[in-house]
Amino acid sequence: MQIYKVGGAVRDRLLGKPVTDIDWVVVGATTEDMLALGYRPVGADFPVFLHPKSGEEYALARTERKSGRGYGGFTFHASPEVTLEEDLIRRDLTINAMAEDDQQNLTDPYHGQRDLEDRILRHVSPAFAEDPLRVLRVARFAARYADLGFTVAPQTLELMRQLSESGELQALTAERSWKEISRALMEDQPQVFIQVLRDCGALKVLMPEVDALFGVPQPEVHHPEIDTGIHTLSVLEQSALHKQPLTVRWACLLHDLGKGLTPTEEWPRHIAHEHTGLKLIKAVNERFKAPKDCQELALLVGKYHTHGHRALELKASTLLELLQSFDVYRRPQRFEEFIVACEMDARGRKGLEQRSYPQADYLRGAAKAAREVAVQPLLEKGFKGPELGEALKRERLKALKAYKETASI
């Protein structure tokens, strides 16, 4: 029996990156051998075991063969005869197909170390094209290592293009797709993930609503970058630069989908794109079964981001409606995420990345003014039920009118 550290742990050590998760492969062992040593079995499809002390995962070396559609369409074979090289060849990228023994001696049959040095994301074998999930994984790695100068090898991009055209991407489950998408959006350069998906034709299949934004012009006076798709990538980039959470990044990606529906004869204006985009945002949310908080914020940002940009011009009554829509009294964090999403939208414009966004503090002040209206005095006056709600609304409107006067001085 021989045990090797494999995959990401080897890759990241060689890159000088922090090693978080460690995967182990066991060569020359049987399930009975592992059980005898106290390992606990956890794998449903193939033999994976938890170490009796560390709890880390140890998998028996295995081969795989395509047997159906999608990510799960494989049969696996694990036995003591499977070599380390045979186990490594089934992996996606050469930089993920290296192994180390306990003395850090490197096994690198597919030249992963060379590709690390050359900053290339390259498939290990033609079997890469059998697994549609790898399209998303490679795009995610491109986003993760973009700051180091990594690019996708042309031959690998071509295999990704073939996968995108084959119909295999539709076989991916919403859960598997969302896991890759959400992880990619949290990388330092998530816009690279979207760009790589577009480069190989996968974006058109997975998110046609986002793909449709490329080539759609906007008024140059407001958007020097003009192209709506480029703007969306820039907004996503800003959300990462400012370390925003997943909810905000997801909303940034989807906020302008309505512009893809604007008739060409109306370009570059996009009247009411906020409302026309809601059905598209809802469709993307449901397609990937995004978490509820991501879904809600994306819809709210899509509907109200123009209100955010025009905050200083809004009437007190419109401000109140906006605050009520976000339920700022019980869910203040959601309104804060809306504010920063609007700010990322404003910064995601060519040459305007550093421009101040006074609307942010103005909206925070408005929310504070409305929240500070006390309920107790109204209860003491005898208001209750629907009448209390209306009285509270009137008092909050007064507070916002007063706020507007002081904030504009």
Short mmCIF file of C-alpha atoms in Angstrom, two decimals:
data_model
loop_
_atom_site.label_atom_id
_atom_site.label_comp_id
_atom_site.label_asym_id
_atom_site.label_seq_id
_atom_site.Cartn_x
_atom_site.Cartn_y
_atom_site.Cartn_z
CA MET A 1 0.00 0.00 0.00
CA GLN A 2 1.28 3.48 -0.95
CA ILE A 3 -0.35 6.79 -0.03
CA TYR A 4 0.02 9.98 -2.07
CA LYS A 5 -1.07 13.56 -1.64
CA VAL A 6 -2.77 14.59 -4.91
CA GLY A 7 -4.49 17.39 -6.79
CA GLY A 8 -4.98 20.88 -5.43
CA ALA A 9 -2.74 20.46 -2.38
CA VAL A 10 0.24 19.65 -4.61
CA ARG A 11 -0.63 22.38 -7.12
CA ASP A 12 -1.01 25.11 -4.51
CA ARG A 13 2.17 24.16 -2.65
CA LEU A 14 4.14 24.45 -5.88
CA LEU A 15 2.49 27.81 -6.57
CA GLY A 16 3.34 29.05 -3.09
CA LYS A 17 -0.37 29.36 -2.27
CA PRO A 18 -1.93 28.37 1.07
CA VAL A 19 -2.94 24.70 1.13
CA THR A 20 -6.40 24.25 2.64
CA ASP A 21 -7.97 20.95 1.57
CA ILE A 22 -5.79 17.86 1.15
CA ASP A 23 -6.83 14.88 -0.94
CA TRP A 24 -5.10 11.51 -0.65
CA VAL A 25 -4.96 8.55 -3.02
CA VAL A 26 -4.18 5.03 -1.85
CA VAL A 27 -2.51 2.69 -4.36
CA GLY A 28 -2.33 -1.07 -3.92
CA ALA A 29 -5.06 -1.45 -1.30
CA THR A 30 -8.52 -2.97 -1.05
CA THR A 31 -11.60 -1.83 0.82
CA GLU A 32 -10.91 -4.58 3.36
CA ASP A 33 -7.37 -3.24 3.91
CA MET A 34 -8.73 0.24 4.66
CA LEU A 35 -11.39 -1.03 7.05
CA ALA A 36 -8.81 -3.13 8.89
CA LEU A 37 -6.76 0.02 9.49
CA GLY A 38 -9.76 1.82 11.02
CA TYR A 39 -10.73 4.01 8.05
CA ARG A 40 -14.46 4.82 7.84
CA PRO A 41 -16.15 4.38 4.43
CA VAL A 42 -18.13 7.35 3.05
CA GLY A 43 -18.13 6.98 -0.74
CA ALA A 44 -21.40 5.91 -2.34
CA ASP A 45 -20.13 5.64 -5.94
CA PHE A 46 -16.52 4.67 -5.31
CA PRO A 47 -14.37 3.74 -2.30
CA VAL A 48 -13.58 6.86 -0.26
CA PHE A 49 -12.63 6.66 3.41
CA LEU A 50 -12.12 9.02 6.32
CA HIS A 51 -8.87 8.78 8.25
CA PRO A 52 -9.54 7.46 11.78
CA LYS A 53 -7.74 10.42 13.41
CA SER A 54 -7.51 13.38 11.00
CA GLY A 55 -10.88 12.86 9.29
CA GLU A 56 -9.28 13.63 5.90
CA GLU A 57 -10.50 11.83 2.78
CA TYR A 58 -8.54 8.92 1.34
CA ALA A 59 -9.69 7.43 -1.98
CA LEU A 60 -8.61 4.15 -3.51
CA ALA A 61 -6.88 4.62 -6.87
CA ARG A 62 -9.48 4.15 -9.59
CA THR A 63 -10.20 4.36 -13.30
CA GLU A 64 -13.40 5.64 -14.84
CA ARG A 65 -15.38 5.07 -18.03
CA LYS A 66 -18.12 7.16 -19.63
CA SER A 67 -21.46 5.36 -19.34
CA GLY A 68 -24.12 8.07 -19.68
CA ARG A 69 -24.82 11.78 -19.93
CA GLY A 70 -23.70 14.50 -17.57
CA TYR A 71 -21.46 14.77 -14.57
CA GLY A 72 -22.70 11.51 -13.03
CA GLY A 73 -22.58 9.43 -16.20
CA PHE A 74 -19.49 7.38 -15.29
CA THR A 75 -18.67 3.93 -13.99
CA PHE A 76 -15.66 3.54 -11.72
CA HIS A 77 -13.25 0.69 -11.15
CA ALA A 78 -11.07 0.56 -8.03
CA SER A 79 -8.62 -2.27 -7.37
CA PRO A 80 -5.07 -2.79 -6.04
CA GLU A 81 -3.89 -3.13 -9.66
CA VAL A 82 -4.81 0.47 -10.61
CA THR A 83 -1.60 2.51 -10.82
CA LEU A 84 -1.06 6.07 -9.67
CA GLU A 85 -0.61 7.18 -13.29
CA GLU A 86 -3.94 5.58 -14.24
CA ASP A 87 -5.64 7.39 -11.38
CA LEU A 88 -4.09 10.75 -12.33
CA ILE A 89 -5.00 10.54 -16.04
CA ARG A 90 -8.73 10.70 -15.25
CA ARG A 91 -8.31 14.19 -13.71
CA ASP A 92 -9.25 17.40 -15.51
CA LEU A 93 -6.12 19.59 -15.78
CA THR A 94 -2.43 18.73 -15.81
CA ILE A 95 -1.85 21.09 -12.86
CA ASN A 96 -4.34 18.96 -10.88
CA ALA A 97 -2.81 15.64 -12.00
CA MET A 98 0.33 15.61 -9.84
CA ALA A 99 1.06 13.58 -6.73
CA GLU A 100 3.57 13.63 -3.84
CA ASP A 101 4.71 10.94 -1.45
CA ASP A 102 5.47 11.64 2.20
CA GLN A 103 8.96 12.86 1.23
CA GLN A 104 7.49 15.41 -1.25
CA ASN A 105 8.85 13.42 -4.20
CA LEU A 106 6.77 14.54 -7.16
CA THR A 107 4.99 12.19 -9.57
CA ASP A 108 4.10 14.27 -12.64
CA PRO A 109 3.41 12.02 -15.66
CA TYR A 110 1.40 14.67 -17.57
CA HIS A 111 3.76 17.66 -17.15
CA GLY A 112 1.65 19.65 -14.70
CA GLN A 113 4.69 21.35 -13.19
CA ARG A 114 5.74 22.63 -16.62
CA ASP A 115 2.23 24.01 -17.19
CA LEU A 116 2.36 25.68 -13.78
CA GLU A 117 5.57 27.42 -14.81
CA ASP A 118 4.12 28.36 -18.21
CA ARG A 119 0.84 29.53 -16.60
CA ILE A 120 -1.28 27.23 -18.77
CA LEU A 121 -4.57 25.48 -17.91
CA ARG A 122 -4.37 22.34 -20.07
CA HIS A 123 -6.49 19.18 -20.14
CA VAL A 124 -4.82 15.90 -19.21
CA SER A 125 -6.35 13.69 -21.89
CA PRO A 126 -9.12 13.63 -24.53
CA ALA A 127 -11.35 12.10 -21.84
CA PHE A 128 -11.66 15.69 -20.55
CA ALA A 129 -14.52 16.14 -23.06
CA GLU A 130 -16.56 13.38 -21.40
CA ASP A 131 -17.43 15.49 -18.33
CA PRO A 132 -19.43 18.70 -18.92
CA LEU A 133 -18.77 19.97 -15.40
CA ARG A 134 -15.15 20.52 -16.43
CA VAL A 135 -16.19 23.48 -18.58
CA LEU A 136 -17.27 25.29 -15.42
CA ARG A 137 -14.29 24.05 -13.42
CA VAL A 138 -11.71 25.28 -15.95
CA ALA A 139 -13.43 28.67 -16.17
CA ARG A 140 -13.34 28.82 -12.36
CA PHE A 141 -9.62 28.02 -12.26
CA ALA A 142 -9.06 30.71 -14.89
CA ALA A 143 -10.74 33.20 -12.54
CA ARG A 144 -8.78 31.94 -9.52
CA TYR A 145 -5.36 32.18 -11.14
CA ALA A 146 -5.88 35.11 -13.50
CA ASP A 147 -3.79 37.32 -11.23
CA LEU A 148 -0.85 34.94 -11.82
CA GLY A 149 -1.25 35.20 -15.59
CA PHE A 150 -2.86 31.80 -16.26
CA THR A 151 -4.72 31.29 -19.53
CA VAL A 152 -6.63 28.35 -21.01
CA ALA A 153 -4.70 26.33 -23.60
CA PRO A 154 -6.27 26.73 -27.09
CA GLN A 155 -6.75 22.95 -27.43
CA THR A 156 -8.53 22.82 -24.07
CA LEU A 157 -10.74 25.76 -25.01
CA GLU A 158 -11.65 23.89 -28.21
CA LEU A 159 -12.70 20.82 -26.19
CA MET A 160 -14.77 23.11 -23.95
CA ARG A 161 -16.38 24.53 -27.11
CA GLN A 162 -17.20 21.03 -28.32
CA LEU A 163 -18.78 20.20 -24.97
CA SER A 164 -20.81 23.41 -25.07
CA GLU A 165 -22.16 22.50 -28.52
CA SER A 166 -22.84 18.86 -27.68
CA GLY A 167 -25.85 19.41 -25.42
CA GLU A 168 -24.00 17.83 -22.49
CA LEU A 169 -24.13 21.04 -20.43
CA GLN A 170 -27.90 20.71 -20.19
CA ALA A 171 -27.38 17.40 -18.35
CA LEU A 172 -25.73 19.19 -15.42
CA THR A 173 -27.89 19.43 -12.32
CA ALA A 174 -28.74 22.85 -10.92
CA GLU A 175 -26.96 21.95 -7.68
CA ARG A 176 -23.65 21.03 -9.36
CA SER A 177 -23.77 24.07 -11.63
CA TRP A 178 -24.52 26.43 -8.74
CA LYS A 179 -21.68 24.98 -6.66
CA GLU A 180 -19.18 25.86 -9.41
CA ILE A 181 -20.79 29.22 -10.26
CA SER A 182 -20.94 30.38 -6.65
CA ARG A 183 -17.33 29.37 -6.00
CA ALA A 184 -16.21 31.11 -9.20
CA LEU A 185 -18.05 34.31 -8.32
CA MET A 186 -16.15 34.43 -5.02
CA GLU A 187 -12.74 34.30 -6.73
CA ASP A 188 -10.61 37.46 -7.01
CA GLN A 189 -11.47 37.91 -10.69
CA PRO A 190 -14.95 36.45 -11.25
CA GLN A 191 -15.36 38.39 -14.50
CA VAL A 192 -12.74 36.05 -16.01
CA PHE A 193 -15.04 33.10 -15.26
CA ILE A 194 -17.85 34.69 -17.28
CA GLN A 195 -15.48 35.69 -20.09
CA VAL A 196 -14.04 32.17 -20.44
CA LEU A 197 -17.55 30.69 -20.50
CA ARG A 198 -18.37 33.12 -23.28
CA ASP A 199 -15.15 32.33 -25.17
CA CYS A 200 -16.09 28.64 -25.39
CA GLY A 201 -19.80 29.14 -26.08
CA ALA A 202 -20.92 27.86 -22.68
CA LEU A 203 -22.38 31.17 -21.49
CA LYS A 204 -24.86 31.11 -24.39
CA VAL A 205 -26.04 27.69 -23.19
CA LEU A 206 -25.98 28.21 -19.41
CA MET A 207 -26.93 31.90 -19.14
CA PRO A 208 -28.22 33.11 -22.51
CA GLU A 209 -29.67 36.14 -20.72
CA VAL A 210 -26.16 37.30 -19.76
CA ASP A 211 -24.64 36.34 -23.11
CA ALA A 212 -27.27 38.48 -24.88
CA LEU A 213 -25.88 41.64 -23.24
CA PHE A 214 -22.68 41.58 -25.29
CA GLY A 215 -22.92 43.85 -28.29
CA VAL A 216 -25.84 45.81 -26.82
CA PRO A 217 -24.90 49.53 -26.66
CA GLN A 218 -25.70 52.01 -23.88
CA PRO A 219 -25.56 55.84 -24.00
CA GLU A 220 -21.89 56.81 -24.03
CA VAL A 221 -22.52 59.84 -21.81
CA HIS A 222 -23.44 57.51 -18.92
CA HIS A 223 -21.47 54.46 -20.03
CA PRO A 224 -18.12 55.27 -21.67
CA GLU A 225 -17.56 51.51 -22.13
CA ILE A 226 -20.80 51.47 -24.24
CA ASP A 227 -21.17 47.66 -24.44
CA THR A 228 -23.60 46.30 -21.81
CA GLY A 229 -21.78 42.96 -21.58
CA ILE A 230 -18.45 44.68 -20.93
CA HIS A 231 -20.17 46.85 -18.32
CA THR A 232 -21.54 43.73 -16.57
CA LEU A 233 -18.06 42.21 -16.40
CA SER A 234 -16.70 45.50 -14.98
CA VAL A 235 -19.42 45.65 -12.31
CA LEU A 236 -18.60 42.07 -11.32
CA GLU A 237 -14.91 42.96 -11.20
CA GLN A 238 -15.63 45.93 -8.91
CA SER A 239 -17.69 43.74 -6.59
CA ALA A 240 -14.67 41.46 -6.16
CA LEU A 241 -12.21 44.35 -5.73
CA HIS A 242 -14.42 45.64 -2.91
CA LYS A 243 -14.72 42.16 -1.32
CA GLN A 244 -18.49 41.97 -1.62
CA PRO A 245 -20.42 38.84 -0.52
CA LEU A 246 -21.93 36.32 -2.92
CA THR A 247 -25.38 37.91 -2.75
CA VAL A 248 -24.02 41.21 -4.08
CA ARG A 249 -21.87 39.56 -6.75
CA TRP A 250 -24.84 37.54 -8.03
CA ALA A 251 -27.00 40.69 -8.16
CA CYS A 252 -24.21 42.54 -10.00
CA LEU A 253 -24.08 39.82 -12.64
CA LEU A 254 -27.83 39.91 -13.28
CA HIS A 255 -28.80 43.55 -12.66
CA ASP A 256 -28.99 44.69 -16.31
CA LEU A 257 -30.54 41.63 -17.98
CA GLY A 258 -33.48 43.70 -19.23
CA LYS A 259 -31.20 45.58 -21.61
CA GLY A 260 -30.84 42.40 -23.64
CA LEU A 261 -34.55 42.66 -24.50
CA THR A 262 -34.47 46.25 -25.80
CA PRO A 263 -35.47 46.39 -29.50
CA THR A 264 -32.50 47.42 -31.65
CA GLU A 265 -34.37 50.44 -32.99
CA GLU A 266 -34.48 51.87 -29.44
CA TRP A 267 -30.72 51.52 -28.83
CA PRO A 268 -28.78 52.90 -27.04
CA ARG A 269 -31.61 53.83 -24.65
CA HIS A 270 -33.16 51.15 -22.44
CA ILE A 271 -36.44 52.49 -21.12
CA ALA A 272 -37.96 50.40 -18.29
CA HIS A 273 -35.20 47.78 -18.54
CA GLU A 274 -35.45 47.40 -14.76
CA HIS A 275 -38.95 45.91 -15.07
CA THR A 276 -38.47 43.95 -18.29
CA GLY A 277 -35.42 42.28 -16.76
CA LEU A 278 -37.25 40.84 -13.76
CA LYS A 279 -38.62 37.80 -15.60
CA LEU A 280 -35.11 37.04 -16.88
CA ILE A 281 -33.55 37.38 -13.42
CA LYS A 282 -36.24 35.08 -12.04
CA ALA A 283 -35.53 32.53 -14.79
CA VAL A 284 -31.78 32.46 -14.06
CA ASN A 285 -32.44 32.25 -10.31
CA GLU A 286 -34.70 29.25 -10.79
CA ARG A 287 -32.48 27.54 -13.37
CA PHE A 288 -29.61 27.28 -10.88
CA LYS A 289 -31.74 27.09 -7.73
CA ALA A 290 -29.76 29.97 -6.24
CA PRO A 291 -30.12 30.41 -2.47
CA LYS A 292 -33.10 32.50 -1.38
CA ASP A 293 -31.01 35.49 -0.25
CA CYS A 294 -29.23 35.61 -3.62
CA GLN A 295 -32.52 35.36 -5.50
CA GLU A 296 -34.20 38.10 -3.48
CA LEU A 297 -31.34 40.58 -3.72
CA ALA A 298 -30.89 40.01 -7.47
CA LEU A 299 -34.56 40.78 -8.10
CA LEU A 300 -34.56 43.85 -5.86
CA VAL A 301 -31.35 45.25 -7.36
CA GLY A 302 -32.68 44.57 -10.86
CA LYS A 303 -35.90 46.43 -10.09
CA TYR A 304 -34.57 49.36 -8.07
CA HIS A 305 -30.93 50.05 -9.05
CA THR A 306 -31.94 53.14 -11.03
CA HIS A 307 -33.68 54.43 -7.90
CA GLY A 308 -30.37 53.98 -6.13
CA HIS A 309 -28.52 56.08 -8.69
CA ARG A 310 -31.23 58.79 -8.54
CA ALA A 311 -31.52 58.67 -4.75
CA LEU A 312 -30.79 62.37 -4.21
CA GLU A 313 -33.60 63.31 -6.62
CA LEU A 314 -36.29 60.99 -5.21
CA LYS A 315 -39.32 62.44 -3.49
CA ALA A 316 -39.75 61.53 0.18
CA SER A 317 -42.74 59.34 -0.72
CA THR A 318 -40.68 57.42 -3.30
CA LEU A 319 -37.88 57.01 -0.79
CA LEU A 320 -40.36 55.59 1.70
CA GLU A 321 -41.70 53.12 -0.87
CA LEU A 322 -38.14 52.04 -1.61
CA LEU A 323 -37.38 51.45 2.06
CA GLN A 324 -40.65 49.57 2.54
CA SER A 325 -39.84 47.33 -0.45
CA PHE A 326 -36.63 46.24 1.28
CA ASP A 327 -38.25 45.86 4.72
CA VAL A 328 -35.40 47.94 6.16
CA TYR A 329 -36.93 47.84 9.63
CA ARG A 330 -36.50 44.09 10.01
CA ARG A 331 -33.85 43.39 7.36
CA PRO A 332 -31.38 46.29 7.34
CA GLN A 333 -28.55 44.16 5.94
CA ARG A 334 -30.43 43.50 2.70
CA PHE A 335 -30.79 47.25 2.06
CA GLU A 336 -27.09 47.72 2.78
CA GLU A 337 -26.29 45.06 0.17
CA PHE A 338 -28.57 46.86 -2.30
CA ILE A 339 -26.68 50.10 -1.69
CA VAL A 340 -23.26 48.55 -2.33
CA ALA A 341 -24.56 46.73 -5.43
CA CYS A 342 -25.68 50.11 -6.80
CA GLU A 343 -22.26 51.53 -5.99
CA MET A 344 -20.54 48.66 -7.82
CA ASP A 345 -22.81 49.36 -10.80
CA ALA A 346 -21.76 53.00 -10.78
CA ARG A 347 -18.07 52.10 -10.48
CA GLY A 348 -18.27 49.49 -13.23
CA ARG A 349 -17.93 52.13 -15.93
CA LYS A 350 -14.78 52.83 -17.91
CA GLY A 351 -12.81 55.67 -16.35
CA LEU A 352 -15.31 56.17 -13.51
CA GLU A 353 -14.11 53.42 -11.18
CA GLN A 354 -12.84 55.89 -8.58
CA ARG A 355 -15.70 58.39 -8.75
CA SER A 356 -17.42 59.02 -5.41
CA TYR A 357 -20.93 57.70 -4.88
CA PRO A 358 -22.72 60.08 -2.45
CA GLN A 359 -25.97 58.21 -3.00
CA ALA A 360 -24.69 55.45 -0.71
CA ASP A 361 -24.48 57.53 2.47
CA TYR A 362 -27.62 59.43 1.51
CA LEU A 363 -29.60 56.18 1.35
CA ARG A 364 -28.08 54.98 4.62
CA GLY A 365 -29.16 58.23 6.25
CA ALA A 366 -32.68 57.90 4.87
CA ALA A 367 -32.98 54.37 6.24
CA LYS A 368 -31.73 55.54 9.63
CA ALA A 369 -34.25 58.41 9.72
CA ALA A 370 -37.15 56.06 8.93
CA ARG A 371 -36.02 53.43 11.42
CA GLU A 372 -35.75 55.96 14.24
CA VAL A 373 -39.48 56.76 14.15
CA ALA A 374 -40.77 55.37 17.45
CA VAL A 375 -43.89 53.18 17.62
CA GLN A 376 -44.61 53.71 21.34
CA PRO A 377 -46.01 57.27 21.10
CA LEU A 378 -48.49 56.10 18.46
CA LEU A 379 -49.58 53.19 20.66
CA GLU A 380 -50.12 55.64 23.51
CA LYS A 381 -52.37 57.69 21.24
CA GLY A 382 -54.56 54.63 20.77
CA PHE A 383 -53.54 53.57 17.28
CA LYS A 384 -53.73 49.84 16.60
CA GLY A 385 -54.08 47.39 13.71
CA PRO A 386 -54.16 48.86 10.20
CA GLU A 387 -54.55 52.38 11.63
CA LEU A 388 -51.24 51.98 13.47
CA GLY A 389 -49.56 50.97 10.22
CA GLU A 390 -50.89 54.04 8.42
CA ALA A 391 -49.92 56.35 11.28
CA LEU A 392 -46.42 54.88 11.33
CA LYS A 393 -46.15 55.40 7.59
CA ARG A 394 -47.18 59.07 7.96
CA GLU A 395 -44.58 59.65 10.68
CA ARG A 396 -41.86 58.00 8.62
CA LEU A 397 -42.79 60.17 5.64
CA LYS A 398 -42.46 63.27 7.85
CA ALA A 399 -39.08 62.04 9.04
CA LEU A 400 -37.89 61.52 5.46
CA LYS A 401 -39.09 64.98 4.40
CA ALA A 402 -37.13 66.47 7.30
CA TYR A 403 -34.11 64.35 6.39
CA LYS A 404 -34.22 65.51 2.78
CA GLU A 405 -34.16 69.14 3.87
CA THR A 406 -31.18 68.70 6.20
CA ALA A 407 -29.28 66.34 3.87
CA SER A 408 -29.50 68.79 0.96
CA ILE A 409 -28.26 71.82 2.89
#
